Amino acid sequence: DEAGEAEKLYRQALEVAPRNEPICRNLADFYYDVQILGAAKELYEKISDDKRDWRILFRLGNIYLRQGDQGKALSLWEQARQLNPSEKIIVQNIELLQKSGGE
């Protein structure tokens, strides 16, 4: 299937260039979209060291929330909000978590 082929090609590309951030991000996005969250988390964390991409921090926050770590999710969303304060989905997630009694 196409998804399996895409994953295979991304993995092959990473074998050639294991520190290539766009390839890591694309594979992480693929895993996130197909709900392979452990693999997505591992790759996002690998490329989130510079903390400059709010989308990566936001998605990592979503993964941590799904894994039950509300504190880490909130921390990552706060970092994402600092990078992009006008992004409504970040603010909404923070507010929903706080209203639900999380952190």
Coordinates of C-alpha atoms in Angstrom, one line a residue:
D1 CA 0.0 0.0 0.0
E2 CA 1.0 3.6 -0.4
A3 CA 1.4 4.3 3.3
G4 CA 3.8 1.4 3.7
E5 CA 5.8 2.4 0.7
A6 CA 6.1 6.0 2.0
E7 CA 7.3 4.7 5.4
K8 CA 9.8 2.4 3.6
L9 CA 11.2 5.3 1.5
Y10 CA 11.5 7.6 4.5
R11 CA 13.3 5.0 6.5
Q12 CA 15.7 4.4 3.6
A13 CA 16.4 8.1 3.3
L14 CA 17.1 8.2 7.1
E15 CA 19.6 5.4 6.7
V16 CA 21.5 7.6 4.2
A17 CA 21.1 10.8 6.1
P18 CA 20.1 10.0 9.7
R19 CA 20.3 13.7 10.9
N20 CA 18.3 15.1 8.1
E21 CA 15.7 17.2 9.8
P22 CA 13.1 17.4 7.0
I23 CA 13.2 13.7 6.5
C24 CA 12.8 13.1 10.3
R25 CA 10.0 15.6 10.4
N26 CA 8.2 14.0 7.5
L27 CA 8.5 10.5 8.9
A28 CA 7.4 11.8 12.3
D29 CA 4.4 13.5 10.7
F30 CA 3.5 10.2 8.9
Y31 CA 3.7 8.3 12.1
Y32 CA 1.6 10.9 13.9
D33 CA -1.1 10.8 11.2
V34 CA -1.3 7.0 11.3
Q35 CA -1.3 7.0 15.1
I36 CA 2.0 5.3 15.6
L37 CA 2.7 7.7 18.4
G38 CA 5.7 6.1 20.0
A39 CA 7.7 6.3 16.8
A40 CA 6.4 9.9 16.1
K41 CA 7.4 11.0 19.6
E42 CA 10.9 9.5 19.3
L43 CA 11.5 11.4 16.0
Y44 CA 9.9 14.7 17.1
E45 CA 12.1 14.6 20.2
K46 CA 15.1 14.0 18.1
I47 CA 14.5 17.1 16.0
S48 CA 12.9 19.3 18.7
D49 CA 16.3 20.1 20.4
D50 CA 16.4 23.6 19.0
K51 CA 12.8 24.3 20.1
R52 CA 12.1 26.6 17.2
D53 CA 9.3 24.8 15.5
W54 CA 6.0 25.4 17.2
R55 CA 4.3 22.6 15.2
I56 CA 6.7 20.0 16.5
L57 CA 6.2 21.2 20.1
F58 CA 2.5 21.2 19.7
R59 CA 2.3 17.7 18.3
L60 CA 4.7 16.4 21.0
G61 CA 2.3 18.0 23.5
N62 CA -0.6 16.1 21.9
I63 CA 1.3 12.8 22.1
Y64 CA 2.2 13.4 25.8
L65 CA -1.4 14.2 26.6
R66 CA -2.6 11.0 24.9
Q67 CA 0.0 9.1 26.9
G68 CA -1.4 10.6 30.1
D69 CA 1.3 13.2 30.9
Q70 CA -0.7 16.4 31.2
G71 CA 2.2 18.3 32.8
K72 CA 4.5 17.6 29.9
A73 CA 1.8 18.3 27.4
L74 CA 1.1 21.7 29.0
S75 CA 4.8 22.6 29.1
L76 CA 5.2 21.8 25.4
W77 CA 2.1 23.7 24.4
E78 CA 3.3 26.7 26.4
Q79 CA 6.6 26.6 24.5
A80 CA 4.7 26.4 21.3
R81 CA 2.5 29.3 22.3
Q82 CA 5.6 31.4 23.0
L83 CA 6.8 30.8 19.4
N84 CA 3.4 31.4 17.8
P85 CA 1.1 33.3 20.2
S86 CA -1.6 33.9 17.6
E87 CA -2.2 30.2 16.8
K88 CA -5.6 29.5 18.2
I89 CA -5.4 25.7 18.4
I90 CA -2.5 26.0 20.9
V91 CA -4.5 28.4 23.1
Q92 CA -7.6 26.2 22.9
N93 CA -5.7 23.1 24.0
I94 CA -4.1 24.9 26.9
E95 CA -7.5 26.3 28.0
L96 CA -9.2 22.9 27.6
L97 CA -6.6 21.2 29.7
Q98 CA -6.7 23.8 32.4
K99 CA -10.5 23.7 32.5
S100 CA -10.5 19.9 32.8
G101 CA -8.4 20.2 35.9
G102 CA -5.1 19.3 34.3
E103 CA -2.1 21.1 35.7

